[in-house]
Every structure is written in structure tokens, then in C-alpha cells.
Coordinates of C-alpha atoms in Angstrom, one line a residue:
M1 CA 0.1 -0.1 -0.1
N2 CA 2.9 2.6 -0.6
A3 CA 0.5 4.3 -3.5
T4 CA 0.5 8.0 -3.0
P5 CA -3.0 9.2 -1.6
A6 CA -5.1 12.0 -3.3
T7 CA -4.5 15.2 -1.5
G8 CA -8.4 15.3 0.2
T9 CA -7.3 12.2 1.3
V10 CA -3.8 13.7 3.1
A11 CA -6.1 16.4 4.6
L12 CA -8.5 14.1 6.1
R13 CA -5.3 11.9 7.5
D14 CA -3.2 14.8 8.9
S15 CA -6.8 15.9 10.5
L16 CA -7.7 12.4 11.8
R17 CA -3.3 12.1 13.0
A18 CA -4.3 15.7 15.0
A19 CA -7.6 14.2 16.6
L20 CA -6.2 10.8 17.5
T21 CA -3.4 12.7 19.3
T22 CA -4.8 14.5 21.1
L23 CA -7.4 11.2 21.8
L24 CA -4.2 9.5 22.3
G25 CA -2.1 11.8 23.7
H26 CA 0.9 10.8 21.2
P27 CA 2.0 12.6 19.0
L28 CA 1.5 10.7 15.0
A29 CA 3.5 11.8 12.2
P30 CA 2.8 10.5 8.0
A31 CA 5.2 7.6 8.9
D32 CA 2.5 6.0 11.2
D33 CA -0.6 6.2 8.9
E34 CA -0.3 2.2 8.2
V35 CA 1.3 1.4 11.9
S36 CA -1.3 -0.6 13.9
L37 CA -2.6 2.1 16.9
A38 CA -2.1 -0.5 19.0
E39 CA 1.3 -0.8 18.6
I40 CA 1.9 2.8 18.7
V41 CA 0.1 3.8 21.8
P42 CA -0.9 0.0 23.7
E43 CA -1.7 1.2 27.1
R44 CA -4.0 3.5 25.6
Y45 CA -5.3 1.9 22.6
D46 CA -7.2 -0.8 24.0
S47 CA -11.0 -1.8 23.8
L48 CA -11.7 1.2 25.0
G49 CA -9.8 3.9 23.2
V50 CA -11.7 2.4 20.0
L51 CA -14.3 3.6 21.7
D52 CA -13.2 7.2 22.4
A53 CA -12.2 6.5 18.5
V54 CA -15.1 6.1 17.4
G55 CA -17.0 8.5 19.1
L56 CA -13.6 11.2 18.1
V57 CA -15.0 10.0 15.0
E58 CA -18.1 10.7 14.5
K59 CA -18.5 13.7 16.5
E60 CA -15.3 15.6 14.7
F61 CA -15.8 14.2 10.9
G62 CA -19.9 13.7 11.0
V63 CA -19.9 10.3 9.8
P64 CA -22.0 7.5 11.8
V65 CA -20.1 4.4 12.7
D66 CA -21.8 1.3 13.3
L67 CA -20.2 -1.0 16.0
V68 CA -21.0 -4.6 14.1
V69 CA -21.1 -3.7 10.7
D70 CA -18.0 -1.4 10.0
D71 CA -16.2 -4.1 11.9
L72 CA -14.0 -1.7 14.3
R73 CA -11.4 -4.3 15.0
S74 CA -10.3 -3.5 11.0
T75 CA -11.6 -0.2 10.4
F76 CA -10.0 1.5 13.2
F77 CA -6.8 -0.6 12.8
S78 CA -4.3 2.3 12.1
V79 CA -4.8 6.3 10.7
A80 CA -5.2 5.3 7.3
T81 CA -8.3 2.6 8.1
I82 CA -9.6 4.8 10.0
A83 CA -9.3 7.8 6.9
A84 CA -10.5 5.1 4.2
L85 CA -13.7 4.6 6.7
V86 CA -14.7 8.5 7.1
E87 CA -14.3 9.0 3.1
R88 CA -16.5 5.3 2.1
K89 CA -18.9 6.9 4.4
R90 CA -18.9 10.2 3.2
R91 CA -19.0 9.4 -0.9
D92 CA -22.0 6.7 1.2
A93 CA -23.6 9.6 1.9
A94 CA -23.0 11.7 -1.0
V95 CA -24.8 9.4 -3.3
L96 CA -27.8 9.1 -1.2
G97 CA -27.9 12.6 -1.1
L98 CA -27.6 12.3 3.0
L99 CA -24.7 15.6 2.1
P100 CA -25.9 19.1 2.7

């Protein structure tokens, strides 16, 4: 997965990284995007940390997360997988005409 992300993806990842840095109390760099958040901050990114991240994504990025359908183990693995989830949810909302 070494493809260069599109500009919108870069901005989204930057925003996610900043929000997760605040949430987790640990700085995240672009080089960390593909790395497991549990590996980077094991003392903070456990099952409760994942739920905190879900709340952050719903609040800060305006996308609903379904705790079953969205398979938190894979979608909240890394900055890159969370960004992909947000992008997919936004695309789906746009197609359904749910965006303002």
C-alpha cells in the first residue's frame, strides 16, 4: 500500500492524525499512518481507546459508525484505515443525497 494518497485523503489523514494525537496523548506522524495504533500507543489504544476513537470520528468528522457492520477491529486499526472508513461513509452519504 505504498501508493500516494490523493490530496483530499492527505488532508483527511492530517486532520485525523491531529485529532488522534490529542485523544491518545501521543504524537502521530505521516509515517505512522499504516501502523497499528495499538502498536504505537498500546497503553492507550485498547478496546476503550477504540470506542473513544469511534466517538471522535462521529463527532469531528460527521460520519456514523456502526459498531457491528463497520468491524472496528479492521476499520479502526490505523490512521489509514480510519481515513478510508470516513471517505467511504462520506461517498455513501453523497450518493444517497444525505450531505448538505
